[in-house]
Amino acid sequence: MKKVLIIHGPNLNMLGKREPEVYGKTTLGEINDALTARGNEHGLAIETFQSNHEGAIIEKIQANFDKVSGVIINPAAFTHTSVAIRDALLMVDAPVIEVHLSNIYKREPFRHKSMVADIAVAQISGLGVQGYHAALDAIANMVK
Ligand code: DQA
């Protein structure tokens, strides 16, 4: 079974409690369960991973760079700062889609810069939880 890796960056473990007016009330567990079900409908195995640590995210990408058919990543605050996560994603020989729950371009100027956007197949920003599903459907189509 082809595998899609879904990575959630720092503070996303607090979804549901964290600024619900910005990020919604759905918990990370609920998001991951729904994505796993949808992936399985597409015939894809889904691995989900969340970390508050940049190095742990990099090591996860390194361990999977040649094992996955796609990566969906919400690097959260690391989006705006991490050359190292960008460099790790450049190793991945499969489509990478960047997802943000909020529309980062409607927010503070420091969120307008993404270190990942220009190396990803696409960026989805502002669709809430739906953005992850759109990304997964797109990857499913690409790997068919
Ligand atoms: C986020 C946007 C980032 O700017 C922020 O640091 C996050 C979440 C989003 O999903 O909207 O933690 O990636």
mmCIF file with all atom_site columns, C-alpha atoms and ligand atoms in Angstrom:
data_model
loop_
_atom_site.group_PDB
_atom_site.id
_atom_site.type_symbol
_atom_site.label_atom_id
_atom_site.label_alt_id
_atom_site.label_comp_id
_atom_site.label_asym_id
_atom_site.label_entity_id
_atom_site.label_seq_id
_atom_site.pdbx_PDB_ins_code
_atom_site.Cartn_x
_atom_site.Cartn_y
_atom_site.Cartn_z
_atom_site.occupancy
_atom_site.B_iso_or_equiv
_atom_site.pdbx_formal_charge
_atom_site.auth_seq_id
_atom_site.auth_comp_id
_atom_site.auth_asym_id
_atom_site.auth_atom_id
_atom_site.pdbx_PDB_model_num
ATOM   1   C CA . MET A 1 1   ? 0.000   0.000  0.000  1.00 0.00 ? 1   MET A CA 1
ATOM   2   C CA . LYS A 1 2   ? 1.319   3.435  -0.899 1.00 0.00 ? 2   LYS A CA 1
ATOM   3   C CA . LYS A 1 3   ? 1.883   5.692  2.077  1.00 0.00 ? 3   LYS A CA 1
ATOM   4   C CA . VAL A 1 4   ? 1.180   9.385  2.611  1.00 0.00 ? 4   VAL A CA 1
ATOM   5   C CA . LEU A 1 5   ? 2.906   11.082 5.527  1.00 0.00 ? 5   LEU A CA 1
ATOM   6   C CA . ILE A 1 6   ? 1.021   13.912 7.240  1.00 0.00 ? 6   ILE A CA 1
ATOM   7   C CA . ILE A 1 7   ? 3.175   16.146 9.438  1.00 0.00 ? 7   ILE A CA 1
ATOM   8   C CA . HIS A 1 8   ? 1.896   18.708 11.916 1.00 0.00 ? 8   HIS A CA 1
ATOM   9   C CA . GLY A 1 9   ? 4.278   21.265 13.387 1.00 0.00 ? 9   GLY A CA 1
ATOM   10  C CA . PRO A 1 10  ? 4.478   23.011 16.749 1.00 0.00 ? 10  PRO A CA 1
ATOM   11  C CA . ASN A 1 11  ? 1.415   23.831 18.832 1.00 0.00 ? 11  ASN A CA 1
ATOM   12  C CA . LEU A 1 12  ? -0.908  21.925 16.529 1.00 0.00 ? 12  LEU A CA 1
ATOM   13  C CA . ASN A 1 13  ? -1.235  19.287 19.269 1.00 0.00 ? 13  ASN A CA 1
ATOM   14  C CA . MET A 1 14  ? -3.285  21.969 21.050 1.00 0.00 ? 14  MET A CA 1
ATOM   15  C CA . LEU A 1 15  ? -5.904  22.301 18.304 1.00 0.00 ? 15  LEU A CA 1
ATOM   16  C CA . GLY A 1 16  ? -9.377  22.572 19.773 1.00 0.00 ? 16  GLY A CA 1
ATOM   17  C CA . LYS A 1 17  ? -8.061  24.559 22.731 1.00 0.00 ? 17  LYS A CA 1
ATOM   18  C CA . ARG A 1 18  ? -5.655  26.872 20.931 1.00 0.00 ? 18  ARG A CA 1
ATOM   19  C CA . GLU A 1 19  ? -7.153  30.140 19.563 1.00 0.00 ? 19  GLU A CA 1
ATOM   20  C CA . PRO A 1 20  ? -10.314 28.362 18.344 1.00 0.00 ? 20  PRO A CA 1
ATOM   21  C CA . GLU A 1 21  ? -11.473 31.555 16.624 1.00 0.00 ? 21  GLU A CA 1
ATOM   22  C CA . VAL A 1 22  ? -8.425  31.234 14.337 1.00 0.00 ? 22  VAL A CA 1
ATOM   23  C CA . TYR A 1 23  ? -7.865  27.478 14.127 1.00 0.00 ? 23  TYR A CA 1
ATOM   24  C CA . GLY A 1 24  ? -11.317 26.005 14.805 1.00 0.00 ? 24  GLY A CA 1
ATOM   25  C CA . LYS A 1 25  ? -12.579 23.586 17.427 1.00 0.00 ? 25  LYS A CA 1
ATOM   26  C CA . THR A 1 26  ? -11.563 20.302 15.832 1.00 0.00 ? 26  THR A CA 1
ATOM   27  C CA . THR A 1 27  ? -8.829  18.465 17.716 1.00 0.00 ? 27  THR A CA 1
ATOM   28  C CA . LEU A 1 28  ? -5.716  17.043 16.069 1.00 0.00 ? 28  LEU A CA 1
ATOM   29  C CA . GLY A 1 29  ? -6.899  13.531 16.923 1.00 0.00 ? 29  GLY A CA 1
ATOM   30  C CA . GLU A 1 30  ? -10.165 14.147 15.081 1.00 0.00 ? 30  GLU A CA 1
ATOM   31  C CA . ILE A 1 31  ? -8.323  15.592 12.076 1.00 0.00 ? 31  ILE A CA 1
ATOM   32  C CA . ASN A 1 32  ? -5.965  12.607 11.925 1.00 0.00 ? 32  ASN A CA 1
ATOM   33  C CA . ASP A 1 33  ? -8.792  10.063 12.286 1.00 0.00 ? 33  ASP A CA 1
ATOM   34  C CA . ALA A 1 34  ? -10.759 11.659 9.445  1.00 0.00 ? 34  ALA A CA 1
ATOM   35  C CA . LEU A 1 35  ? -7.675  11.831 7.208  1.00 0.00 ? 35  LEU A CA 1
ATOM   36  C CA . THR A 1 36  ? -6.793  8.210  7.928  1.00 0.00 ? 36  THR A CA 1
ATOM   37  C CA . ALA A 1 37  ? -10.322 7.137  6.962  1.00 0.00 ? 37  ALA A CA 1
ATOM   38  C CA . ARG A 1 38  ? -10.231 9.215  3.786  1.00 0.00 ? 38  ARG A CA 1
ATOM   39  C CA . GLY A 1 39  ? -6.788  7.939  2.852  1.00 0.00 ? 39  GLY A CA 1
ATOM   40  C CA . ASN A 1 40  ? -7.926  4.362  3.308  1.00 0.00 ? 40  ASN A CA 1
ATOM   41  C CA . GLU A 1 41  ? -10.907 5.051  1.010  1.00 0.00 ? 41  GLU A CA 1
ATOM   42  C CA . HIS A 1 42  ? -8.339  6.113  -1.572 1.00 0.00 ? 42  HIS A CA 1
ATOM   43  C CA . GLY A 1 43  ? -6.355  2.917  -0.941 1.00 0.00 ? 43  GLY A CA 1
ATOM   44  C CA . LEU A 1 44  ? -3.558  4.848  0.774  1.00 0.00 ? 44  LEU A CA 1
ATOM   45  C CA . ALA A 1 45  ? -1.905  4.133  4.100  1.00 0.00 ? 45  ALA A CA 1
ATOM   46  C CA . ILE A 1 46  ? -1.714  7.274  6.230  1.00 0.00 ? 46  ILE A CA 1
ATOM   47  C CA . GLU A 1 47  ? 0.961   7.989  8.805  1.00 0.00 ? 47  GLU A CA 1
ATOM   48  C CA . THR A 1 48  ? 0.445   11.061 10.951 1.00 0.00 ? 48  THR A CA 1
ATOM   49  C CA . PHE A 1 49  ? 3.107   12.779 13.014 1.00 0.00 ? 49  PHE A CA 1
ATOM   50  C CA . GLN A 1 50  ? 3.136   15.872 15.209 1.00 0.00 ? 50  GLN A CA 1
ATOM   51  C CA . SER A 1 51  ? 6.094   17.459 16.940 1.00 0.00 ? 51  SER A CA 1
ATOM   52  C CA . ASN A 1 52  ? 6.929   20.700 18.655 1.00 0.00 ? 52  ASN A CA 1
ATOM   53  C CA . HIS A 1 53  ? 10.605  20.115 17.791 1.00 0.00 ? 53  HIS A CA 1
ATOM   54  C CA . GLU A 1 54  ? 12.192  21.131 14.502 1.00 0.00 ? 54  GLU A CA 1
ATOM   55  C CA . GLY A 1 55  ? 14.797  18.344 14.641 1.00 0.00 ? 55  GLY A CA 1
ATOM   56  C CA . ALA A 1 56  ? 12.151  15.666 15.219 1.00 0.00 ? 56  ALA A CA 1
ATOM   57  C CA . ILE A 1 57  ? 10.267  16.832 12.122 1.00 0.00 ? 57  ILE A CA 1
ATOM   58  C CA . ILE A 1 58  ? 13.482  16.752 10.085 1.00 0.00 ? 58  ILE A CA 1
ATOM   59  C CA . GLU A 1 59  ? 14.287  13.243 11.313 1.00 0.00 ? 59  GLU A CA 1
ATOM   60  C CA . LYS A 1 60  ? 10.773  12.078 10.414 1.00 0.00 ? 60  LYS A CA 1
ATOM   61  C CA . ILE A 1 61  ? 11.193  13.429 6.876  1.00 0.00 ? 61  ILE A CA 1
ATOM   62  C CA . GLN A 1 62  ? 14.658  11.831 6.583  1.00 0.00 ? 62  GLN A CA 1
ATOM   63  C CA . ALA A 1 63  ? 13.305  8.448  7.707  1.00 0.00 ? 63  ALA A CA 1
ATOM   64  C CA . ASN A 1 64  ? 10.583  8.607  5.034  1.00 0.00 ? 64  ASN A CA 1
ATOM   65  C CA . PHE A 1 65  ? 12.046  10.528 2.098  1.00 0.00 ? 65  PHE A CA 1
ATOM   66  C CA . ASP A 1 66  ? 12.198  7.447  -0.159 1.00 0.00 ? 66  ASP A CA 1
ATOM   67  C CA . LYS A 1 67  ? 9.286   5.533  1.389  1.00 0.00 ? 67  LYS A CA 1
ATOM   68  C CA . VAL A 1 68  ? 6.309   7.798  0.759  1.00 0.00 ? 68  VAL A CA 1
ATOM   69  C CA . SER A 1 69  ? 4.091   8.618  -2.196 1.00 0.00 ? 69  SER A CA 1
ATOM   70  C CA . GLY A 1 70  ? 3.315   12.053 -0.821 1.00 0.00 ? 70  GLY A CA 1
ATOM   71  C CA . VAL A 1 71  ? 3.793   14.390 2.109  1.00 0.00 ? 71  VAL A CA 1
ATOM   72  C CA . ILE A 1 72  ? 1.245   16.808 3.541  1.00 0.00 ? 72  ILE A CA 1
ATOM   73  C CA . ILE A 1 73  ? 2.831   19.225 5.960  1.00 0.00 ? 73  ILE A CA 1
ATOM   74  C CA . ASN A 1 74  ? 1.582   22.045 8.133  1.00 0.00 ? 74  ASN A CA 1
ATOM   75  C CA . PRO A 1 75  ? 4.913   23.271 9.464  1.00 0.00 ? 75  PRO A CA 1
ATOM   76  C CA . ALA A 1 76  ? 3.034   25.800 11.669 1.00 0.00 ? 76  ALA A CA 1
ATOM   77  C CA . ALA A 1 77  ? 5.429   28.481 12.965 1.00 0.00 ? 77  ALA A CA 1
ATOM   78  C CA . PHE A 1 78  ? 8.407   26.680 11.381 1.00 0.00 ? 78  PHE A CA 1
ATOM   79  C CA . THR A 1 79  ? 6.867   27.590 8.003  1.00 0.00 ? 79  THR A CA 1
ATOM   80  C CA . HIS A 1 80  ? 8.215   31.067 8.403  1.00 0.00 ? 80  HIS A CA 1
ATOM   81  C CA . THR A 1 81  ? 11.676  30.248 9.718  1.00 0.00 ? 81  THR A CA 1
ATOM   82  C CA . SER A 1 82  ? 12.965  26.787 8.891  1.00 0.00 ? 82  SER A CA 1
ATOM   83  C CA . VAL A 1 83  ? 15.530  26.419 6.134  1.00 0.00 ? 83  VAL A CA 1
ATOM   84  C CA . ALA A 1 84  ? 16.264  23.008 7.678  1.00 0.00 ? 84  ALA A CA 1
ATOM   85  C CA . ILE A 1 85  ? 12.729  21.674 7.163  1.00 0.00 ? 85  ILE A CA 1
ATOM   86  C CA . ARG A 1 86  ? 12.783  23.092 3.629  1.00 0.00 ? 86  ARG A CA 1
ATOM   87  C CA . ASP A 1 87  ? 16.079  21.277 2.940  1.00 0.00 ? 87  ASP A CA 1
ATOM   88  C CA . ALA A 1 88  ? 14.701  18.009 4.332  1.00 0.00 ? 88  ALA A CA 1
ATOM   89  C CA . LEU A 1 89  ? 11.602  18.299 2.130  1.00 0.00 ? 89  LEU A CA 1
ATOM   90  C CA . LEU A 1 90  ? 13.843  18.813 -0.920 1.00 0.00 ? 90  LEU A CA 1
ATOM   91  C CA . MET A 1 91  ? 14.990  15.195 -0.440 1.00 0.00 ? 91  MET A CA 1
ATOM   92  C CA . VAL A 1 92  ? 11.461  13.839 -0.802 1.00 0.00 ? 92  VAL A CA 1
ATOM   93  C CA . ASP A 1 93  ? 10.952  12.216 -4.179 1.00 0.00 ? 93  ASP A CA 1
ATOM   94  C CA . ALA A 1 94  ? 7.148   12.610 -4.104 1.00 0.00 ? 94  ALA A CA 1
ATOM   95  C CA . PRO A 1 95  ? 4.618   15.456 -4.108 1.00 0.00 ? 95  PRO A CA 1
ATOM   96  C CA . VAL A 1 96  ? 4.684   17.714 -1.054 1.00 0.00 ? 96  VAL A CA 1
ATOM   97  C CA . ILE A 1 97  ? 1.653   19.879 -0.235 1.00 0.00 ? 97  ILE A CA 1
ATOM   98  C CA . GLU A 1 98  ? 1.798   22.651 2.379  1.00 0.00 ? 98  GLU A CA 1
ATOM   99  C CA . VAL A 1 99  ? -1.373  23.232 4.384  1.00 0.00 ? 99  VAL A CA 1
ATOM   100 C CA . HIS A 1 100 ? -2.385  26.002 6.771  1.00 0.00 ? 100 HIS A CA 1
ATOM   101 C CA . LEU A 1 101 ? -5.660  26.107 8.643  1.00 0.00 ? 101 LEU A CA 1
ATOM   102 C CA . SER A 1 102 ? -5.720  29.908 8.632  1.00 0.00 ? 102 SER A CA 1
ATOM   103 C CA . ASN A 1 103 ? -5.068  32.172 5.654  1.00 0.00 ? 103 ASN A CA 1
ATOM   104 C CA . ILE A 1 104 ? -1.512  33.220 6.485  1.00 0.00 ? 104 ILE A CA 1
ATOM   105 C CA . TYR A 1 105 ? -1.709  36.134 4.004  1.00 0.00 ? 105 TYR A CA 1
ATOM   106 C CA . LYS A 1 106 ? -4.551  37.753 5.949  1.00 0.00 ? 106 LYS A CA 1
ATOM   107 C CA . ARG A 1 107 ? -2.481  37.734 9.131  1.00 0.00 ? 107 ARG A CA 1
ATOM   108 C CA . GLU A 1 108 ? 0.661   39.436 10.483 1.00 0.00 ? 108 GLU A CA 1
ATOM   109 C CA . PRO A 1 109 ? 3.333   40.237 7.862  1.00 0.00 ? 109 PRO A CA 1
ATOM   110 C CA . PHE A 1 110 ? 5.814   37.770 9.425  1.00 0.00 ? 110 PHE A CA 1
ATOM   111 C CA . ARG A 1 111 ? 3.429   34.941 8.465  1.00 0.00 ? 111 ARG A CA 1
ATOM   112 C CA . HIS A 1 112 ? 3.369   35.946 4.787  1.00 0.00 ? 112 HIS A CA 1
ATOM   113 C CA . LYS A 1 113 ? 6.744   34.323 4.117  1.00 0.00 ? 113 LYS A CA 1
ATOM   114 C CA . SER A 1 114 ? 6.839   30.558 3.691  1.00 0.00 ? 114 SER A CA 1
ATOM   115 C CA . MET A 1 115 ? 10.144  28.699 3.427  1.00 0.00 ? 115 MET A CA 1
ATOM   116 C CA . VAL A 1 116 ? 8.261   25.776 1.886  1.00 0.00 ? 116 VAL A CA 1
ATOM   117 C CA . ALA A 1 117 ? 5.813   27.272 -0.620 1.00 0.00 ? 117 ALA A CA 1
ATOM   118 C CA . ASP A 1 118 ? 8.150   27.431 -3.624 1.00 0.00 ? 118 ASP A CA 1
ATOM   119 C CA . ILE A 1 119 ? 9.302   23.826 -3.258 1.00 0.00 ? 119 ILE A CA 1
ATOM   120 C CA . ALA A 1 120 ? 5.813   22.399 -2.674 1.00 0.00 ? 120 ALA A CA 1
ATOM   121 C CA . VAL A 1 121 ? 3.444   21.292 -5.428 1.00 0.00 ? 121 VAL A CA 1
ATOM   122 C CA . ALA A 1 122 ? 0.826   23.528 -3.839 1.00 0.00 ? 122 ALA A CA 1
ATOM   123 C CA . GLN A 1 123 ? -0.009  25.528 -0.772 1.00 0.00 ? 123 GLN A CA 1
ATOM   124 C CA . ILE A 1 124 ? -3.514  25.501 0.712  1.00 0.00 ? 124 ILE A CA 1
ATOM   125 C CA . SER A 1 125 ? -4.052  28.275 3.217  1.00 0.00 ? 125 SER A CA 1
ATOM   126 C CA . GLY A 1 126 ? -7.282  29.326 4.903  1.00 0.00 ? 126 GLY A CA 1
ATOM   127 C CA . LEU A 1 127 ? -9.642  26.407 4.271  1.00 0.00 ? 127 LEU A CA 1
ATOM   128 C CA . GLY A 1 128 ? -9.437  25.068 7.811  1.00 0.00 ? 128 GLY A CA 1
ATOM   129 C CA . VAL A 1 129 ? -9.576  21.294 8.184  1.00 0.00 ? 129 VAL A CA 1
ATOM   130 C CA . GLN A 1 130 ? -10.916 21.016 4.623  1.00 0.00 ? 130 GLN A CA 1
ATOM   131 C CA . GLY A 1 131 ? -7.477  22.041 3.384  1.00 0.00 ? 131 GLY A CA 1
ATOM   132 C CA . TYR A 1 132 ? -5.964  18.749 4.571  1.00 0.00 ? 132 TYR A CA 1
ATOM   133 C CA . HIS A 1 133 ? -8.674  16.790 2.776  1.00 0.00 ? 133 HIS A CA 1
ATOM   134 C CA . ALA A 1 134 ? -8.167  18.751 -0.436 1.00 0.00 ? 134 ALA A CA 1
ATOM   135 C CA . ALA A 1 135 ? -4.437  18.022 -0.195 1.00 0.00 ? 135 ALA A CA 1
ATOM   136 C CA . LEU A 1 136 ? -5.035  14.318 0.383  1.00 0.00 ? 136 LEU A CA 1
ATOM   137 C CA . ASP A 1 137 ? -7.495  14.054 -2.523 1.00 0.00 ? 137 ASP A CA 1
ATOM   138 C CA . ALA A 1 138 ? -4.967  15.803 -4.763 1.00 0.00 ? 138 ALA A CA 1
ATOM   139 C CA . ILE A 1 139 ? -2.147  13.445 -3.773 1.00 0.00 ? 139 ILE A CA 1
ATOM   140 C CA . ALA A 1 140 ? -4.451  10.443 -4.266 1.00 0.00 ? 140 ALA A CA 1
ATOM   141 C CA . ASN A 1 141 ? -5.115  11.636 -7.813 1.00 0.00 ? 141 ASN A CA 1
ATOM   142 C CA . MET A 1 142 ? -1.418  12.206 -8.477 1.00 0.00 ? 142 MET A CA 1
ATOM   143 C CA . VAL A 1 143 ? -0.325  8.748  -7.361 1.00 0.00 ? 143 VAL A CA 1
ATOM   144 C CA . LYS A 1 144 ? -3.098  6.821  -9.158 1.00 0.00 ? 144 LYS A CA 1
HETATM 145 C C1 . DQA B 2 .   ? -0.542  27.822 10.821 1.00 0.00 ? 1   DQA B C1 1
HETATM 146 C C2 . DQA B 2 .   ? -0.168  29.287 10.572 1.00 0.00 ? 1   DQA B C2 1
HETATM 147 C C3 . DQA B 2 .   ? 1.167   29.621 11.225 1.00 0.00 ? 1   DQA B C3 1
HETATM 148 O O1 . DQA B 2 .   ? 1.502   30.988 10.981 1.00 0.00 ? 1   DQA B O1 1
HETATM 149 C C4 . DQA B 2 .   ? 1.081   29.409 12.721 1.00 0.00 ? 1   DQA B C4 1
HETATM 150 O O2 . DQA B 2 .   ? 2.337   29.645 13.325 1.00 0.00 ? 1   DQA B O2 1
HETATM 151 C C5 . DQA B 2 .   ? 0.541   28.085 13.095 1.00 0.00 ? 1   DQA B C5 1
HETATM 152 C C6 . DQA B 2 .   ? -0.518  27.475 12.299 1.00 0.00 ? 1   DQA B C6 1
HETATM 153 C C7 . DQA B 2 .   ? -1.948  27.472 10.295 1.00 0.00 ? 1   DQA B C7 1
HETATM 154 O O3 . DQA B 2 .   ? -2.250  26.294 10.192 1.00 0.00 ? 1   DQA B O3 1
HETATM 155 O O4 . DQA B 2 .   ? -2.743  28.375 10.020 1.00 0.00 ? 1   DQA B O4 1
HETATM 156 O O5 . DQA B 2 .   ? 0.922   27.522 14.119 1.00 0.00 ? 1   DQA B O5 1
HETATM 157 O O6 . DQA B 2 .   ? 0.387   27.000 10.135 1.00 0.00 ? 1   DQA B O6 1
#
